[in-house]
mmCIF file of C-alpha atoms and ligand atoms in Angstrom:
data_model
loop_
_atom_site.group_PDB
_atom_site.id
_atom_site.type_symbol
_atom_site.label_atom_id
_atom_site.label_comp_id
_atom_site.label_asym_id
_atom_site.label_seq_id
_atom_site.Cartn_x
_atom_site.Cartn_y
_atom_site.Cartn_z
ATOM 1 C CA MET A 1470 -19.852 51.498 -67.308
ATOM 2 C CA ILE A 1471 -20.740 51.654 -70.996
ATOM 3 C CA LEU A 1472 -18.679 48.991 -72.727
ATOM 4 C CA LEU A 1473 -17.768 49.907 -76.294
ATOM 5 C CA GLY A 1474 -14.385 48.142 -76.314
ATOM 6 C CA SER A 1475 -15.819 45.349 -78.438
ATOM 7 C CA ASP A 1476 -19.100 43.655 -79.295
ATOM 8 C CA THR A 1477 -17.716 40.726 -77.285
ATOM 9 C CA GLU A 1478 -18.595 42.725 -74.148
ATOM 10 C CA THR A 1479 -22.220 41.586 -74.151
ATOM 11 C CA LYS A 1480 -23.568 39.580 -71.218
ATOM 12 C CA PRO A 1481 -26.053 36.780 -71.939
ATOM 13 C CA THR A 1482 -29.613 38.025 -71.521
ATOM 14 C CA ARG A 1483 -31.999 36.478 -69.014
ATOM 15 C CA ALA A 1484 -33.831 34.682 -71.837
ATOM 16 C CA MET A 1485 -30.573 33.324 -73.233
ATOM 17 C CA ARG A 1486 -29.553 32.062 -69.779
ATOM 18 C CA GLN A 1487 -32.941 30.372 -69.559
ATOM 19 C CA ALA A 1488 -32.383 28.639 -72.897
ATOM 20 C CA ILE A 1489 -28.924 27.571 -71.704
ATOM 21 C CA ALA A 1490 -30.325 26.216 -68.442
ATOM 22 C CA ASN A 1491 -32.929 24.147 -70.267
ATOM 23 C CA ALA A 1492 -30.619 22.727 -72.950
ATOM 24 C CA GLU A 1493 -30.760 19.040 -73.780
ATOM 25 C CA VAL A 1494 -27.206 17.714 -73.839
ATOM 26 C CA GLY A 1495 -25.104 14.733 -74.937
ATOM 27 C CA ASP A 1496 -21.510 13.958 -75.915
ATOM 28 C CA GLU A 1497 -20.401 16.531 -78.492
ATOM 29 C CA GLN A 1498 -17.103 14.782 -79.131
ATOM 30 C CA LYS A 1499 -18.972 11.717 -80.377
ATOM 31 C CA GLY A 1500 -21.491 13.788 -82.332
ATOM 32 C CA GLU A 1501 -24.229 12.934 -79.813
ATOM 33 C CA ASP A 1502 -25.203 16.296 -78.365
ATOM 34 C CA PRO A 1503 -28.709 17.013 -79.716
ATOM 35 C CA THR A 1504 -28.530 20.772 -79.160
ATOM 36 C CA VAL A 1505 -25.137 21.057 -80.866
ATOM 37 C CA ASN A 1506 -26.418 18.935 -83.743
ATOM 38 C CA LYS A 1507 -29.462 21.167 -84.104
ATOM 39 C CA LEU A 1508 -27.213 24.227 -84.218
ATOM 40 C CA LEU A 1509 -24.912 22.644 -86.813
ATOM 41 C CA GLU A 1510 -27.839 21.746 -89.062
ATOM 42 C CA ARG A 1511 -29.215 25.217 -88.729
ATOM 43 C CA VAL A 1512 -25.916 26.966 -89.520
ATOM 44 C CA ALA A 1513 -25.068 24.620 -92.413
ATOM 45 C CA ASP A 1514 -28.458 25.507 -93.857
ATOM 46 C CA LEU A 1515 -28.013 29.230 -93.181
ATOM 47 C CA LEU A 1516 -24.630 29.188 -94.937
ATOM 48 C CA GLY A 1517 -25.655 26.757 -97.698
ATOM 49 C CA LYS A 1518 -22.922 24.253 -96.869
ATOM 50 C CA GLU A 1519 -23.092 20.458 -96.587
ATOM 51 C CA ALA A 1520 -21.734 20.177 -93.073
ATOM 52 C CA ALA A 1521 -20.660 22.181 -90.024
ATOM 53 C CA LEU A 1522 -18.572 21.843 -86.891
ATOM 54 C CA PHE A 1523 -18.909 23.426 -83.452
ATOM 55 C CA PHE A 1524 -16.048 25.315 -81.769
ATOM 56 C CA ALA A 1525 -15.552 27.243 -78.560
ATOM 57 C CA CYS A 1526 -14.363 30.342 -80.427
ATOM 58 C CA GLY A 1527 -13.548 31.792 -83.807
ATOM 59 C CA THR A 1528 -9.783 31.825 -83.562
ATOM 60 C CA ILE A 1529 -9.650 28.038 -83.560
ATOM 61 C CA CYS A 1530 -12.020 27.966 -86.567
ATOM 62 C CA ASN A 1531 -9.403 29.913 -88.500
ATOM 63 C CA PHE A 1532 -6.579 27.606 -87.325
ATOM 64 C CA VAL A 1533 -8.490 24.449 -88.187
ATOM 65 C CA ALA A 1534 -9.668 25.785 -91.551
ATOM 66 C CA ILE A 1535 -6.152 26.901 -92.533
ATOM 67 C CA LYS A 1536 -4.736 23.572 -91.363
ATOM 68 C CA THR A 1537 -7.317 21.647 -93.375
ATOM 69 C CA HIS A 1538 -6.754 23.655 -96.567
ATOM 70 C CA THR A 1539 -2.943 23.710 -96.541
ATOM 71 C CA ARG A 1540 0.255 21.771 -96.077
ATOM 72 C CA PRO A 1541 3.295 23.112 -94.176
ATOM 73 C CA ALA A 1542 5.333 25.644 -96.211
ATOM 74 C CA ASP A 1543 2.311 26.665 -98.288
ATOM 75 C CA VAL A 1544 1.422 30.338 -98.659
ATOM 76 C CA VAL A 1545 -1.832 31.789 -97.337
ATOM 77 C CA LEU A 1546 -2.958 35.117 -98.779
ATOM 78 C CA ALA A 1547 -4.891 37.424 -96.484
ATOM 79 C CA GLU A 1548 -5.544 41.142 -96.293
ATOM 80 C CA HIS A 1549 -2.706 42.929 -94.512
ATOM 81 C CA MET A 1550 -4.844 44.069 -91.561
ATOM 82 C CA SER A 1551 -6.851 40.852 -91.318
ATOM 83 C CA HIS A 1552 -7.528 39.278 -87.943
ATOM 84 C CA ILE A 1553 -5.705 36.133 -89.119
ATOM 85 C CA ILE A 1554 -2.485 38.100 -89.637
ATOM 86 C CA ARG A 1555 -2.752 40.764 -86.919
ATOM 87 C CA ALA A 1556 -4.631 39.304 -83.993
ATOM 88 C CA GLU A 1557 -4.160 35.550 -83.692
ATOM 89 C CA SER A 1558 -0.766 35.397 -81.988
ATOM 90 C CA GLY A 1559 0.856 33.947 -85.100
ATOM 91 C CA GLY A 1560 -1.326 30.876 -84.659
ATOM 92 C CA ALA A 1561 -1.467 29.970 -88.358
ATOM 93 C CA ALA A 1562 2.324 29.615 -88.329
ATOM 94 C CA LEU A 1563 2.174 27.393 -85.256
ATOM 95 C CA SER A 1564 -0.778 25.241 -86.240
ATOM 96 C CA SER A 1565 -0.158 24.955 -89.971
ATOM 97 C CA GLY A 1566 3.456 25.998 -90.625
ATOM 98 C CA VAL A 1567 2.313 28.339 -93.393
ATOM 99 C CA LEU A 1568 3.706 31.599 -94.736
ATOM 100 C CA MET A 1569 1.328 34.540 -94.762
ATOM 101 C CA GLU A 1570 1.413 36.868 -97.764
ATOM 102 C CA PRO A 1571 -0.381 40.140 -96.943
ATOM 103 C CA ILE A 1572 -2.657 41.614 -99.603
ATOM 104 C CA ALA A 1573 -2.712 45.394 -99.762
ATOM 105 C CA SER A 1574 -5.994 47.263 -99.413
ATOM 106 C CA GLU A 1575 -7.311 50.604 -98.235
ATOM 107 C CA ARG A 1576 -10.401 49.441 -96.412
ATOM 108 C CA GLY A 1577 -10.123 45.687 -96.014
ATOM 109 C CA ILE A 1578 -11.837 45.052 -99.345
ATOM 110 C CA PHE A 1579 -9.202 44.145 -101.934
ATOM 111 C CA THR A 1580 -9.334 43.652 -105.684
ATOM 112 C CA VAL A 1581 -8.300 40.964 -108.148
ATOM 113 C CA ASN A 1582 -5.417 43.238 -109.062
ATOM 114 C CA ALA A 1583 -4.124 43.234 -105.460
ATOM 115 C CA ILE A 1584 -4.237 39.410 -105.438
ATOM 116 C CA GLU A 1585 -2.349 39.312 -108.723
ATOM 117 C CA GLN A 1586 0.340 41.519 -107.187
ATOM 118 C CA ALA A 1587 0.560 39.324 -104.098
ATOM 119 C CA LEU A 1588 0.817 36.196 -106.239
ATOM 120 C CA ALA A 1589 3.514 37.846 -108.339
ATOM 121 C CA ARG A 1590 5.541 38.525 -105.178
ATOM 122 C CA VAL A 1591 5.164 34.937 -104.016
ATOM 123 C CA THR A 1592 6.176 33.482 -107.364
ATOM 124 C CA THR A 1593 9.066 35.831 -108.192
ATOM 125 C CA ALA A 1594 11.668 33.076 -108.150
ATOM 126 C CA PRO A 1595 11.712 29.982 -110.386
ATOM 127 C CA TYR A 1596 9.297 27.202 -109.454
ATOM 128 C CA LEU A 1597 11.822 25.251 -107.390
ATOM 129 C CA TYR A 1598 12.419 28.221 -105.098
ATOM 130 C CA CYS A 1599 9.013 29.652 -104.432
ATOM 131 C CA ALA A 1600 6.555 28.588 -101.760
ATOM 132 C CA MET A 1601 3.178 27.399 -103.034
ATOM 133 C CA PRO A 1602 0.196 29.729 -102.735
ATOM 134 C CA ARG A 1603 -2.674 27.534 -101.550
ATOM 135 C CA LEU A 1604 -5.398 29.553 -99.831
ATOM 136 C CA LEU A 1605 -7.090 32.939 -100.005
ATOM 137 C CA CYS A 1606 -8.744 34.327 -96.862
ATOM 138 C CA VAL A 1607 -11.358 37.070 -96.793
ATOM 139 C CA GLU A 1608 -12.842 38.772 -93.739
ATOM 140 C CA GLN A 1609 -16.541 39.691 -93.692
ATOM 141 C CA THR A 1610 -16.997 42.244 -92.179
ATOM 142 C CA HIS A 1611 -13.444 43.598 -92.046
ATOM 143 C CA ASN A 1612 -12.791 44.351 -88.393
ATOM 144 C CA PHE A 1613 -9.723 46.601 -88.304
ATOM 145 C CA SER A 1614 -10.878 48.682 -91.242
ATOM 146 C CA GLY A 1615 -14.061 49.606 -89.402
ATOM 147 C CA GLY A 1616 -16.517 46.756 -89.994
ATOM 148 C CA ASN A 1617 -16.512 47.266 -93.757
ATOM 149 C CA VAL A 1618 -18.765 45.036 -95.833
ATOM 150 C CA TRP A 1619 -17.691 43.158 -98.942
ATOM 151 C CA GLN A 1620 -20.405 43.547 -101.561
ATOM 152 C CA LEU A 1621 -21.381 40.253 -103.175
ATOM 153 C CA SER A 1622 -19.921 41.185 -106.576
ATOM 154 C CA GLU A 1623 -16.581 42.177 -104.999
ATOM 155 C CA LEU A 1624 -16.407 38.883 -103.158
ATOM 156 C CA GLN A 1625 -17.420 36.880 -106.221
ATOM 157 C CA SER A 1626 -14.711 38.406 -108.367
ATOM 158 C CA VAL A 1627 -11.800 37.779 -105.953
ATOM 159 C CA CYS A 1628 -12.967 34.274 -105.086
ATOM 160 C CA GLU A 1629 -13.598 33.329 -108.716
ATOM 161 C CA PHE A 1630 -10.148 34.602 -109.678
ATOM 162 C CA SER A 1631 -8.519 32.694 -106.813
ATOM 163 C CA ARG A 1632 -10.291 29.498 -107.802
ATOM 164 C CA GLN A 1633 -8.962 29.880 -111.363
ATOM 165 C CA LYS A 1634 -5.486 30.180 -109.846
ATOM 166 C CA GLY A 1635 -5.983 26.917 -107.979
ATOM 167 C CA LEU A 1636 -6.401 28.458 -104.532
ATOM 168 C CA ALA A 1637 -8.903 27.333 -101.939
ATOM 169 C CA THR A 1638 -10.979 30.107 -100.355
ATOM 170 C CA HIS A 1639 -11.870 30.703 -96.716
ATOM 171 C CA MET A 1640 -14.055 33.334 -95.094
ATOM 172 C CA ASP A 1641 -13.450 34.610 -91.571
ATOM 173 C CA GLY A 1642 -17.101 35.477 -91.076
ATOM 174 C CA ALA A 1643 -16.874 36.523 -87.440
ATOM 175 C CA ARG A 1644 -19.383 39.293 -88.293
ATOM 176 C CA LEU A 1645 -20.881 37.823 -91.471
ATOM 177 C CA LEU A 1646 -24.407 38.332 -90.114
ATOM 178 C CA ASN A 1647 -23.688 42.029 -89.614
ATOM 179 C CA ALA A 1648 -22.839 42.128 -93.329
ATOM 180 C CA VAL A 1649 -26.065 40.265 -94.146
ATOM 181 C CA VAL A 1650 -28.210 42.687 -92.179
ATOM 182 C CA ALA A 1651 -26.362 45.738 -93.536
ATOM 183 C CA SER A 1652 -26.406 44.693 -97.206
ATOM 184 C CA GLY A 1653 -29.603 42.677 -97.566
ATOM 185 C CA THR A 1654 -27.539 39.933 -99.267
ATOM 186 C CA SER A 1655 -28.198 36.493 -97.785
ATOM 187 C CA ALA A 1656 -25.571 34.627 -95.781
ATOM 188 C CA LYS A 1657 -25.949 31.805 -98.298
ATOM 189 C CA ASN A 1658 -25.037 34.065 -101.208
ATOM 190 C CA PHE A 1659 -21.988 35.460 -99.432
ATOM 191 C CA SER A 1660 -20.749 32.051 -98.380
ATOM 192 C CA SER A 1661 -21.378 30.473 -101.789
ATOM 193 C CA CYS A 1662 -18.230 32.373 -102.859
ATOM 194 C CA VAL A 1663 -15.939 30.397 -100.524
ATOM 195 C CA ASP A 1664 -15.045 26.795 -99.727
ATOM 196 C CA SER A 1665 -15.151 27.297 -95.957
ATOM 197 C CA VAL A 1666 -16.759 29.894 -93.708
ATOM 198 C CA TRP A 1667 -17.442 30.367 -90.014
ATOM 199 C CA ILE A 1668 -19.578 32.663 -87.912
ATOM 200 C CA ASP A 1669 -18.958 33.835 -84.362
ATOM 201 C CA PHE A 1670 -21.707 33.843 -81.737
ATOM 202 C CA THR A 1671 -19.798 35.966 -79.240
ATOM 203 C CA LYS A 1672 -19.690 39.184 -81.260
ATOM 204 C CA GLY A 1673 -22.886 41.068 -82.035
ATOM 205 C CA LEU A 1674 -24.943 37.913 -81.551
ATOM 206 C CA GLY A 1675 -24.374 38.171 -77.813
ATOM 207 C CA ALA A 1676 -23.691 34.554 -76.803
ATOM 208 C CA PRO A 1677 -21.047 33.793 -74.152
ATOM 209 C CA MET A 1678 -19.225 31.186 -76.274
ATOM 210 C CA GLY A 1679 -19.373 29.416 -79.604
ATOM 211 C CA ALA A 1680 -18.502 29.561 -83.296
ATOM 212 C CA VAL A 1681 -19.492 27.300 -86.187
ATOM 213 C CA LEU A 1682 -17.319 26.421 -89.185
ATOM 214 C CA ALA A 1683 -19.013 25.144 -92.336
ATOM 215 C CA GLY A 1684 -17.929 23.610 -95.635
ATOM 216 C CA SER A 1685 -18.207 20.485 -97.738
ATOM 217 C CA ARG A 1686 -18.762 17.121 -96.024
ATOM 218 C CA GLU A 1687 -15.228 16.093 -96.922
ATOM 219 C CA PHE A 1688 -13.701 19.332 -95.599
ATOM 220 C CA ILE A 1689 -15.596 19.140 -92.315
ATOM 221 C CA SER A 1690 -14.725 15.486 -91.837
ATOM 222 C CA GLU A 1691 -11.019 16.306 -92.033
ATOM 223 C CA ALA A 1692 -11.423 19.506 -90.002
ATOM 224 C CA ARG A 1693 -13.014 17.391 -87.280
ATOM 225 C CA ARG A 1694 -9.747 15.495 -86.799
ATOM 226 C CA TYR A 1695 -7.783 18.752 -86.434
ATOM 227 C CA LYS A 1696 -10.361 20.125 -84.031
ATOM 228 C CA HIS A 1697 -9.762 17.032 -81.925
ATOM 229 C CA ILE A 1698 -5.961 17.320 -82.168
ATOM 230 C CA PHE A 1699 -6.047 21.002 -81.142
ATOM 231 C CA GLY A 1700 -8.107 20.202 -78.057
ATOM 232 C CA GLY A 1701 -11.315 21.589 -79.506
ATOM 233 C CA ALA A 1702 -13.500 18.569 -78.831
ATOM 234 C CA MET A 1703 -16.107 19.006 -76.100
ATOM 235 C CA ARG A 1704 -18.578 16.889 -74.143
ATOM 236 C CA GLN A 1705 -21.956 18.321 -73.012
ATOM 237 C CA ALA A 1706 -21.543 21.370 -75.237
ATOM 238 C CA GLY A 1707 -25.293 21.759 -75.705
ATOM 239 C CA ILE A 1708 -25.255 24.268 -72.873
ATOM 240 C CA ILE A 1709 -23.170 26.548 -75.119
ATOM 241 C CA ALA A 1710 -24.982 25.694 -78.335
ATOM 242 C CA ALA A 1711 -28.325 26.595 -76.725
ATOM 243 C CA GLY A 1712 -27.091 30.179 -76.305
ATOM 244 C CA CYS A 1713 -26.082 30.216 -79.973
ATOM 245 C CA LEU A 1714 -29.484 28.916 -81.118
ATOM 246 C CA HIS A 1715 -31.163 31.545 -78.984
ATOM 247 C CA ALA A 1716 -28.948 34.196 -80.607
ATOM 248 C CA LEU A 1717 -29.985 33.036 -84.102
ATOM 249 C CA ASP A 1718 -33.633 33.326 -83.108
ATOM 250 C CA TYR A 1719 -33.535 36.678 -81.360
ATOM 251 C CA HIS A 1720 -30.319 38.600 -82.020
ATOM 252 C CA VAL A 1721 -29.825 38.681 -85.782
ATOM 253 C CA GLU A 1722 -32.372 41.150 -87.140
ATOM 254 C CA ARG A 1723 -31.730 43.516 -84.264
ATOM 255 C CA LEU A 1724 -28.113 44.017 -85.457
ATOM 256 C CA ILE A 1725 -29.527 46.871 -87.520
ATOM 257 C CA GLU A 1726 -29.967 48.803 -84.252
ATOM 258 C CA ASP A 1727 -26.238 48.432 -83.553
ATOM 259 C CA HIS A 1728 -25.458 49.738 -87.044
ATOM 260 C CA ASP A 1729 -27.769 52.715 -86.565
ATOM 261 C CA ASN A 1730 -26.182 53.434 -83.201
ATOM 262 C CA ALA A 1731 -22.693 53.246 -84.715
ATOM 263 C CA THR A 1732 -23.639 55.729 -87.442
ATOM 264 C CA TYR A 1733 -25.201 58.008 -84.844
ATOM 265 C CA LEU A 1734 -22.059 57.764 -82.698
ATOM 266 C CA ALA A 1735 -19.741 58.425 -85.662
ATOM 267 C CA ARG A 1736 -21.712 61.484 -86.790
ATOM 268 C CA SER A 1737 -22.020 62.892 -83.281
ATOM 269 C CA LEU A 1738 -18.321 62.426 -82.506
ATOM 270 C CA SER A 1739 -17.380 64.095 -85.776
ATOM 271 C CA THR A 1740 -19.010 67.325 -84.579
ATOM 272 C CA ILE A 1741 -16.555 67.554 -81.665
ATOM 273 C CA GLU A 1742 -13.573 69.715 -82.511
ATOM 274 C CA GLY A 1743 -10.289 67.812 -82.331
ATOM 275 C CA VAL A 1744 -11.944 64.428 -82.825
ATOM 276 C CA LYS A 1745 -11.299 62.964 -86.257
ATOM 277 C CA VAL A 1746 -13.743 60.204 -87.193
ATOM 278 C CA ARG A 1747 -12.427 57.852 -89.885
ATOM 279 C CA ASP A 1748 -15.808 57.160 -91.478
ATOM 280 C CA THR A 1749 -18.938 59.049 -90.456
ATOM 281 C CA ASN A 1750 -21.083 56.505 -92.288
ATOM 282 C CA PRO A 1751 -19.806 53.131 -91.051
ATOM 283 C CA ASP A 1752 -21.116 50.051 -92.870
ATOM 284 C CA THR A 1753 -21.878 48.199 -89.635
ATOM 285 C CA ASN A 1754 -21.156 48.493 -85.893
ATOM 286 C CA ILE A 1755 -17.526 49.654 -85.665
ATOM 287 C CA VAL A 1756 -16.378 53.263 -85.318
ATOM 288 C CA PHE A 1757 -12.767 54.406 -85.490
ATOM 289 C CA PHE A 1758 -11.587 57.867 -84.489
ATOM 290 C CA ASP A 1759 -8.415 59.712 -83.737
ATOM 291 C CA VAL A 1760 -7.628 62.254 -80.999
ATOM 292 C CA SER A 1761 -3.990 63.017 -81.843
ATOM 293 C CA GLN A 1762 -4.897 66.662 -82.589
ATOM 294 C CA LEU A 1763 -5.656 67.055 -78.878
ATOM 295 C CA GLY A 1764 -2.036 66.362 -78.014
ATOM 296 C CA ILE A 1765 -2.879 63.554 -75.611
ATOM 297 C CA ASP A 1766 -1.676 59.995 -75.619
ATOM 298 C CA LYS A 1767 -4.453 57.642 -76.782
ATOM 299 C CA GLY A 1768 -3.956 55.332 -73.815
ATOM 300 C CA MET A 1769 -4.363 58.261 -71.441
ATOM 301 C CA PHE A 1770 -7.449 59.443 -73.304
ATOM 302 C CA LEU A 1771 -8.985 55.985 -72.943
ATOM 303 C CA ASN A 1772 -8.019 55.877 -69.296
ATOM 304 C CA LEU A 1773 -9.699 59.221 -68.563
ATOM 305 C CA LEU A 1774 -12.751 58.162 -70.525
ATOM 306 C CA GLN A 1775 -12.986 54.976 -68.513
ATOM 307 C CA GLN A 1776 -12.798 56.934 -65.264
ATOM 308 C CA HIS A 1777 -15.946 58.667 -66.492
ATOM 309 C CA GLY A 1778 -17.867 55.510 -67.279
ATOM 310 C CA VAL A 1779 -17.023 54.825 -70.911
ATOM 311 C CA LYS A 1780 -14.782 52.007 -72.066
ATOM 312 C CA MET A 1781 -13.397 52.030 -75.602
ATOM 313 C CA GLY A 1782 -10.430 50.267 -77.159
ATOM 314 C CA ARG A 1783 -7.407 50.978 -79.260
ATOM 315 C CA VAL A 1784 -6.365 49.420 -82.533
ATOM 316 C CA GLY A 1785 -3.079 50.688 -83.918
ATOM 317 C CA GLN A 1786 -3.091 54.484 -83.918
ATOM 318 C CA SER A 1787 -6.866 54.795 -83.595
ATOM 319 C CA ILE A 1788 -9.542 54.496 -80.955
ATOM 320 C CA ARG A 1789 -12.226 51.925 -81.674
ATOM 321 C CA ALA A 1790 -15.792 51.908 -80.379
ATOM 322 C CA VAL A 1791 -18.048 48.947 -81.163
ATOM 323 C CA THR A 1792 -21.812 48.992 -80.633
ATOM 324 C CA HIS A 1793 -23.781 45.924 -79.528
ATOM 325 C CA LEU A 1794 -26.968 44.793 -77.837
ATOM 326 C CA ASP A 1795 -25.998 46.052 -74.378
ATOM 327 C CA VAL A 1796 -25.572 49.621 -75.653
ATOM 328 C CA SER A 1797 -28.669 51.775 -76.165
ATOM 329 C CA ARG A 1798 -29.204 55.031 -78.018
ATOM 330 C CA ALA A 1799 -29.313 56.822 -74.642
ATOM 331 C CA ASP A 1800 -25.949 55.265 -73.791
ATOM 332 C CA ILE A 1801 -24.533 56.684 -77.024
ATOM 333 C CA ASP A 1802 -25.788 60.139 -76.039
ATOM 334 C CA PHE A 1803 -24.001 59.754 -72.708
ATOM 335 C CA VAL A 1804 -20.820 58.622 -74.497
ATOM 336 C CA VAL A 1805 -20.852 61.612 -76.846
ATOM 337 C CA ASP A 1806 -21.427 64.025 -73.943
ATOM 338 C CA THR A 1807 -18.582 62.412 -72.022
ATOM 339 C CA VAL A 1808 -16.150 62.638 -74.936
ATOM 340 C CA ALA A 1809 -17.197 66.250 -75.545
ATOM 341 C CA SER A 1810 -16.592 67.246 -71.926
ATOM 342 C CA LEU A 1811 -13.287 65.412 -71.825
ATOM 343 C CA VAL A 1812 -12.128 67.183 -74.991
ATOM 344 C CA LYS A 1813 -13.230 70.514 -73.548
ATOM 345 C CA PHE A 1814 -11.396 69.788 -70.306
ATOM 346 C CA LEU A 1815 -8.222 68.867 -72.182
ATOM 347 C CA GLY A 1816 -8.425 72.001 -74.272
ATOM 348 C CA SER A 1817 -8.860 74.320 -71.319
ATOM 349 C CA ALA A 1818 -6.061 76.744 -70.607
ATOM 350 C CA ALA A 1819 -5.709 75.557 -67.019
ATOM 351 C CA ILE A 1820 -4.840 72.048 -68.122
ATOM 352 C CA LYS A 1821 -2.439 73.277 -70.737
ATOM 353 C CA ALA A 1822 -0.634 75.559 -68.286
ATOM 354 C CA GLU A 1823 -0.727 73.769 -64.934
ATOM 355 C CA ARG A 1824 -1.708 70.167 -65.239
ATOM 356 C CA LYS A 1825 0.713 68.854 -67.837
ATOM 357 C CA ASP A 1826 1.138 65.862 -65.538
ATOM 358 C CA ILE A 1827 -2.314 64.625 -66.492
ATOM 359 C CA LEU A 1828 -1.089 64.145 -70.011
ATOM 360 C CA GLN A 1829 1.730 61.904 -68.880
ATOM 361 C CA LEU A 1830 1.464 58.277 -69.720
ATOM 362 C CA GLU A 1831 0.572 56.297 -66.630
ATOM 363 C CA ASN A 1832 -1.775 53.423 -65.855
ATOM 364 C CA VAL A 1833 -2.436 53.121 -69.512
ATOM 365 C CA ILE A 1834 -5.013 50.516 -70.319
ATOM 366 C CA GLN A 1835 -3.623 47.582 -72.202
ATOM 367 C CA PHE A 1836 -6.099 46.895 -74.947
ATOM 368 C CA ILE A 1837 -6.356 43.592 -76.725
ATOM 369 C CA PRO A 1838 -8.550 43.983 -79.803
ATOM 370 C CA ALA A 1839 -11.202 41.327 -80.335
HETATM 371 C C1 PLP B 2693 -13.160 38.205 -82.981
HETATM 372 C C2 PLP B 2693 -12.641 37.829 -84.296
HETATM 373 C C3 PLP B 2693 -12.001 36.610 -84.493
HETATM 374 C C4 PLP B 2693 -11.736 35.648 -83.369
HETATM 375 O O1 PLP B 2693 -12.901 35.156 -82.793
HETATM 376 P P1 PLP B 2693 -12.920 34.681 -81.254
HETATM 377 O O2 PLP B 2693 -14.258 34.058 -81.113
HETATM 378 O O3 PLP B 2693 -12.721 35.900 -80.419
HETATM 379 O O4 PLP B 2693 -11.793 33.707 -81.104
HETATM 380 C C5 PLP B 2693 -11.561 36.306 -85.758
HETATM 381 N N1 PLP B 2693 -11.744 37.149 -86.775
HETATM 382 C C6 PLP B 2693 -12.355 38.329 -86.631
HETATM 383 C C7 PLP B 2693 -12.541 39.216 -87.816
HETATM 384 C C8 PLP B 2693 -12.811 38.716 -85.382
HETATM 385 O O5 PLP B 2693 -13.397 39.905 -85.237
#
């Protein structure tokens, strides 16, 4: 099975498992795990922040960061298709009691003008009546828009504007290193725009667990309390951190291969009649396409594809394919051939006339986007 559902589908390599097996460990909760501490130092340095904190996953980094930056009833501004708004089970409302104000954008990258409009909506009523805007969130790369990269100047302008308006700034950097590799801008430069930022080790970096949140010493010290409250404290977490350190050593520069494979996939799919690719030149490793012209339900299309050895996912009205280190160029060729034969099969007269049943919705794969 070729797993393109998400870049979280990677399995730890043999070398990574070896690093995990050999990890020195201690009590993470007390700040005494040497491997975790090494990882935190390394990521704080990579992101140019004073301090960092280790988490099991990225979702809790967002919760803890939002909790640390806000008070209940504050307003958090985030792009309308951001992971924080669309894919975290409403967690910011639960953990922080905040209101989310969606910022409009076409491709995940919004402008100062869009923030101004969002702020104007929030502060329509007199001071007594309006909730207080407190935090701006940005997503690098922007997942549901197709892994789009914020250019440094774009990021600088929205963050600078937000700071002038008294907002704190937070970056969901689940795929920040994809943006670094794609743009040539350093992680430090990107994260210098924001007060807090985290990176995920379970996406393109290929580790089984782990995310690191970074910020000022004061921010991290308070975030540490919330991490503890939310059940995020660990003990011998060095066994996870070792996989993350291994990923930093061996899986960052190679992300360019995933980007090349995504572009190759997007271009190849776009040559198949009836397949509409959203962007044939994706910034990073995420490809979106649409098969509605074929007159088949997306879930059924995915189901048939999976029966032929290719797993993809669904986000909204589109199909999403994400490349990663367990997918080779030859795999992409196989995927394109499989989609092409499926499309041909669906377009054949026999199917149209006699096998309408195959187009019925049944056993549709439930897809949870990551
Ligand atoms: C995957 C993802 C998250 C959540 O990270 P997990 O490690 O899966 O909890 C948050 N934001 C974005 C943009 C993501 O892609």
